[in-house]
C-alpha cells in the first residue's frame, strides 16, 4: 500500500524566514497531494493541494512543488508569521488519502 | 456556513465499555470518512461511505469497530468493549463528490472526538 514519509518532524524558524517541509511517497499511481495544517484541538485544515499533472502551485505565501519522477513533493512557506505555527501534514492519494507523520512548525517572533 | 460537526468533543470510557461517536457532515456532501489519529501521528484511514453505502472498511482495526450512515447523512462510529489502545482522536471528514482516481474533492475535517480509555 501507499506509504508517505515526511521530514523534518520539527522545524523552528525566525519570523520572516522561509520554511520547507518535504514528503516522499511510494505509490507511483498516486495523483493528488494535499497539505493540511492542524492547530491544537482542531481538525486538519486544507491549505493547498496539487495534482499529478502539475509541477508547482502557489497561493500567496504558500507554494507546493511536485517531482513525480522522484516521487517527492514539498511545501514552502515564505515570510513566516507566528500564526503559521502549527502541525503540518502532507498526504498522497490513489484510492484513499494517506497522511505523513506531521511536522511541528514553530515560528518565533 | 456550518462545517463538519462531531460529538462529543471528549469521551472518557472505562475499559470494556461501548462508545458511540457522532459525525454530522457538511450538508450535501456525498462522501464521508473516518480517521483515527494517535498522539503525535498523522490521521489513519478507518472507513469510507458514499451516501449510505460503506464502500471501504479496510482500516477498521478490529471487529470491535463498526460504522454506519443509514440515511446517507449523519454517521456513527461505534467501538465495542473499548481497550486502552483505542485511545485516540477520531476524525470525521466529508467531501462533495465521490473520490475516484480522476476526481479529487478536498476533504473537510471536523474537530474530532478525543477518546480516552482508562
Tab-separated table of C-alpha atoms in Angstrom:
chain	number	residue	atom	x	y	z
A	1	UNK	CA	0.000	0.000	0.000
A	2	UNK	CA	0.887	3.670	-0.099
A	3	UNK	CA	3.472	4.944	2.357
A	4	UNK	CA	4.166	8.629	2.933
A	5	UNK	CA	7.279	9.848	4.725
A	6	UNK	CA	7.590	13.406	5.980
A	7	UNK	CA	10.620	15.432	7.140
A	8	UNK	CA	11.521	17.131	9.372
A	9	UNK	CA	9.386	16.176	12.346
A	10	UNK	CA	10.024	19.568	13.971
A	11	UNK	CA	11.074	22.876	12.447
A	12	UNK	CA	11.836	26.151	14.205
A	13	UNK	CA	12.295	29.375	12.252
A	14	UNK	CA	12.508	33.070	12.952
A	15	UNK	CA	9.595	35.221	11.889
A	16	UNK	CA	10.104	36.327	8.298
A	17	UNK	CA	12.248	33.346	7.340
A	18	UNK	CA	11.142	30.588	4.982
A	19	UNK	CA	10.134	27.068	5.975
A	20	UNK	CA	10.327	23.951	3.808
A	21	UNK	CA	8.723	20.581	4.541
A	22	UNK	CA	9.418	17.565	2.354
A	23	UNK	CA	7.484	14.378	1.707
A	24	UNK	CA	8.095	11.225	-0.308
A	25	UNK	CA	5.508	8.686	-1.402
A	26	UNK	CA	5.778	5.104	-2.547
A	27	UNK	CA	2.822	4.528	-4.911
A	28	UNK	CA	3.605	5.923	-8.361
A	29	UNK	CA	-0.129	5.826	-9.156
A	30	UNK	CA	-0.901	8.471	-6.529
A	31	UNK	CA	-2.316	11.504	-8.287
A	32	UNK	CA	-3.393	14.007	-5.633
A	33	UNK	CA	-1.251	15.626	-2.957
A	34	UNK	CA	-2.878	17.939	-0.386
A	35	UNK	CA	-1.275	19.695	2.550
A	36	UNK	CA	-3.118	20.199	5.827
A	37	UNK	CA	-2.492	22.500	8.794
A	38	UNK	CA	-3.631	21.306	12.193
A	39	UNK	CA	-3.846	23.596	15.203
A	40	UNK	CA	-4.125	22.311	18.750
A	41	UNK	CA	-7.536	20.811	19.460
A	42	UNK	CA	-8.753	21.204	15.898
A	43	UNK	CA	-9.105	19.043	12.852
A	44	UNK	CA	-6.746	19.293	9.870
A	45	UNK	CA	-7.496	22.172	7.527
A	46	UNK	CA	-6.594	22.061	3.844
A	47	UNK	CA	-4.147	24.828	2.913
A	48	UNK	CA	-3.078	23.863	-0.597
A	49	UNK	CA	-3.185	20.875	-2.921
A	50	UNK	CA	-1.570	19.796	-6.165
A	51	UNK	CA	-2.495	17.255	-8.785
A	52	UNK	CA	-0.097	14.954	-10.575
A	53	UNK	CA	-0.312	16.800	-13.877
A	54	UNK	CA	1.058	19.991	-12.281
A	55	UNK	CA	4.641	20.629	-11.140
A	56	UNK	CA	4.137	23.673	-8.957
A	57	UNK	CA	1.317	25.659	-7.400
A	58	UNK	CA	1.407	28.888	-5.431
A	59	UNK	CA	-1.078	30.668	-3.202
A	60	UNK	CA	0.242	33.882	-1.658
A	61	UNK	CA	2.986	32.862	0.824
A	62	UNK	CA	2.475	29.136	0.293
A	63	UNK	CA	3.784	27.041	-2.591
A	64	UNK	CA	3.934	23.335	-3.301
A	65	UNK	CA	6.205	21.535	-5.759
A	66	UNK	CA	5.854	18.001	-7.085
A	67	UNK	CA	8.521	15.788	-8.640
A	68	UNK	CA	6.708	12.721	-9.986
A	69	UNK	CA	9.863	11.013	-11.184
A	70	UNK	CA	11.450	11.147	-7.746
A	71	UNK	CA	8.080	10.715	-6.014
A	72	UNK	CA	8.517	13.630	-3.685
A	73	UNK	CA	6.702	16.866	-3.012
A	74	UNK	CA	7.431	19.856	-0.831
A	75	UNK	CA	5.656	22.689	0.956
A	76	UNK	CA	7.288	26.103	1.002
A	77	UNK	CA	6.127	28.876	3.311
A	78	UNK	CA	7.741	32.287	2.806
A	79	UNK	CA	7.739	35.272	5.163
A	80	UNK	CA	6.628	33.104	8.056
A	81	UNK	CA	4.479	34.605	10.792
A	82	UNK	CA	3.824	33.405	14.371
A	83	UNK	CA	0.306	32.359	13.340
A	84	UNK	CA	1.856	29.856	10.922
A	85	UNK	CA	2.902	27.825	13.995
A	86	UNK	CA	1.035	24.502	13.834
A	87	UNK	CA	1.481	20.884	12.756
A	88	UNK	CA	1.544	20.386	9.003
A	89	UNK	CA	0.654	17.119	7.275
A	90	UNK	CA	1.289	16.073	3.716
A	91	UNK	CA	-0.871	13.388	2.127
A	92	UNK	CA	-0.982	11.336	-1.040
A	93	UNK	CA	-3.974	9.738	-2.702
A	94	UNK	CA	-4.502	6.938	-5.139
A	95	UNK	CA	-7.726	5.347	-3.881
A	96	UNK	CA	-7.645	6.819	-0.378
A	97	UNK	CA	-5.824	9.639	1.364
A	98	UNK	CA	-2.678	8.527	3.231
A	99	UNK	CA	-1.068	11.039	5.584
A	100	UNK	CA	2.521	11.673	6.575
A	101	UNK	CA	3.543	11.763	10.223
A	102	UNK	CA	3.487	15.536	10.511
A	103	UNK	CA	5.889	18.452	11.010
A	104	UNK	CA	5.572	20.714	14.028
A	105	UNK	CA	6.454	24.217	12.829
A	106	UNK	CA	7.312	26.890	15.388
A	107	UNK	CA	7.762	30.476	14.247
A	108	UNK	CA	9.477	32.674	16.815
A	109	UNK	CA	8.785	36.428	16.810
B	1	UNK	CA	-21.544	28.205	6.987
B	2	UNK	CA	-21.634	25.011	9.025
B	3	UNK	CA	-18.664	22.718	8.795
B	4	UNK	CA	-18.319	19.093	9.836
B	5	UNK	CA	-19.619	18.692	13.376
B	6	UNK	CA	-18.514	15.915	15.721
B	7	UNK	CA	-19.822	14.992	19.135
B	8	UNK	CA	-18.900	14.550	21.841
B	9	UNK	CA	-15.652	16.543	21.793
B	10	UNK	CA	-14.260	14.454	24.624
B	11	UNK	CA	-15.189	10.992	25.811
B	12	UNK	CA	-13.724	9.082	28.731
B	13	UNK	CA	-14.614	5.414	28.868
B	14	UNK	CA	-13.643	2.651	31.209
B	15	UNK	CA	-12.013	-0.336	29.583
B	16	UNK	CA	-14.716	-2.685	28.342
B	17	UNK	CA	-17.372	-0.033	27.808
B	18	UNK	CA	-19.015	0.621	24.460
B	19	UNK	CA	-18.857	4.110	22.930
B	20	UNK	CA	-20.625	5.840	20.043
B	21	UNK	CA	-19.145	8.816	18.235
B	22	UNK	CA	-21.287	11.010	16.007
B	23	UNK	CA	-20.455	12.914	12.837
B	24	UNK	CA	-22.640	15.479	11.058
B	25	UNK	CA	-21.077	16.123	7.640
B	26	UNK	CA	-21.494	19.243	5.578
B	27	UNK	CA	-24.958	19.254	4.055
B	28	UNK	CA	-24.996	17.718	0.593
B	29	UNK	CA	-21.621	16.028	0.908
B	30	UNK	CA	-21.748	12.587	-0.631
B	31	UNK	CA	-18.570	11.108	0.793
B	32	UNK	CA	-17.801	10.600	4.480
B	33	UNK	CA	-14.592	9.318	6.014
B	34	UNK	CA	-13.475	8.290	9.484
B	35	UNK	CA	-9.854	8.606	10.529
B	36	UNK	CA	-8.045	7.707	13.759
B	37	UNK	CA	-5.255	9.989	14.955
B	38	UNK	CA	-2.950	8.748	17.705
B	39	UNK	CA	-0.981	11.299	19.721
B	40	UNK	CA	1.805	12.801	17.629
B	41	UNK	CA	0.828	10.895	14.493
B	42	UNK	CA	-0.930	11.611	11.251
B	43	UNK	CA	-4.548	10.591	10.701
B	44	UNK	CA	-5.007	6.953	9.672
B	45	UNK	CA	-7.873	5.870	7.451
B	46	UNK	CA	-10.597	3.755	9.054
B	47	UNK	CA	-13.576	3.641	6.716
B	48	UNK	CA	-15.395	5.408	3.873
B	49	UNK	CA	-19.057	5.910	2.943
B	50	UNK	CA	-20.579	7.061	-0.286
B	51	UNK	CA	-24.065	8.157	0.721
B	52	UNK	CA	-25.329	5.276	2.888
B	53	UNK	CA	-23.075	2.615	1.381
B	54	UNK	CA	-19.905	1.664	3.251
B	55	UNK	CA	-17.531	1.109	0.341
B	56	UNK	CA	-14.266	0.641	2.213
B	57	UNK	CA	-13.755	-0.532	5.771
B	58	UNK	CA	-10.245	-1.842	5.318
B	59	UNK	CA	-8.811	0.450	8.000
B	60	UNK	CA	-11.005	-0.675	10.870
B	61	UNK	CA	-8.539	-2.223	13.338
B	62	UNK	CA	-10.799	-4.984	14.639
B	63	UNK	CA	-14.354	-6.291	14.602
B	64	UNK	CA	-14.978	-4.195	17.730
B	65	UNK	CA	-15.184	-1.165	15.406
B	66	UNK	CA	-18.385	-0.583	13.492
B	67	UNK	CA	-19.576	2.412	11.475
B	68	UNK	CA	-22.893	3.251	9.893
B	69	UNK	CA	-24.542	6.015	7.908
B	70	UNK	CA	-28.111	4.736	7.497
B	71	UNK	CA	-29.659	7.747	5.736
B	72	UNK	CA	-26.606	8.982	3.917
B	73	UNK	CA	-26.009	11.994	6.163
B	74	UNK	CA	-25.142	11.561	9.862
B	75	UNK	CA	-22.661	8.801	10.666
B	76	UNK	CA	-21.872	6.964	13.872
B	77	UNK	CA	-18.653	5.169	14.726
B	78	UNK	CA	-19.168	2.586	17.438
B	79	UNK	CA	-16.434	0.895	19.407
B	80	UNK	CA	-17.388	-2.100	21.492
B	81	UNK	CA	-15.504	-3.331	24.560
B	82	UNK	CA	-13.037	-0.438	24.418
B	83	UNK	CA	-9.357	-1.104	25.081
B	84	UNK	CA	-6.620	1.299	26.132
B	85	UNK	CA	-5.091	1.154	22.657
B	86	UNK	CA	-8.318	2.656	21.297
B	87	UNK	CA	-7.410	5.974	22.966
B	88	UNK	CA	-7.006	8.497	20.145
B	89	UNK	CA	-8.713	11.372	18.377
B	90	UNK	CA	-11.341	10.163	15.940
B	91	UNK	CA	-11.742	12.496	12.987
B	92	UNK	CA	-14.615	12.629	10.554
B	93	UNK	CA	-14.284	14.244	7.124
B	94	UNK	CA	-16.660	14.803	4.257
B	95	UNK	CA	-16.344	15.783	0.620
B	96	UNK	CA	-18.812	16.858	-2.034
B	97	UNK	CA	-18.061	14.305	-4.715
B	98	UNK	CA	-17.218	10.667	-4.534
B	99	UNK	CA	-13.490	10.107	-4.774
B	100	UNK	CA	-12.349	8.332	-7.892
B	101	UNK	CA	-8.902	8.079	-9.356
B	102	UNK	CA	-9.640	11.008	-11.649
B	103	UNK	CA	-11.720	13.085	-9.278
B	104	UNK	CA	-10.302	14.689	-6.180
B	105	UNK	CA	-12.548	16.763	-3.977
B	106	UNK	CA	-10.975	18.278	-0.868
B	107	UNK	CA	-11.757	16.644	2.457
B	108	UNK	CA	-13.259	18.895	5.127
B	109	UNK	CA	-12.464	17.670	8.627
B	110	UNK	CA	-14.322	18.111	11.883
B	111	UNK	CA	-12.502	18.898	15.116
B	112	UNK	CA	-12.626	15.291	16.228
B	113	UNK	CA	-13.622	13.360	19.307
B	114	UNK	CA	-10.833	12.696	21.797
B	115	UNK	CA	-11.424	9.246	23.285
B	116	UNK	CA	-9.580	8.274	26.439
B	117	UNK	CA	-9.947	4.702	27.695
B	118	UNK	CA	-8.941	4.246	31.319
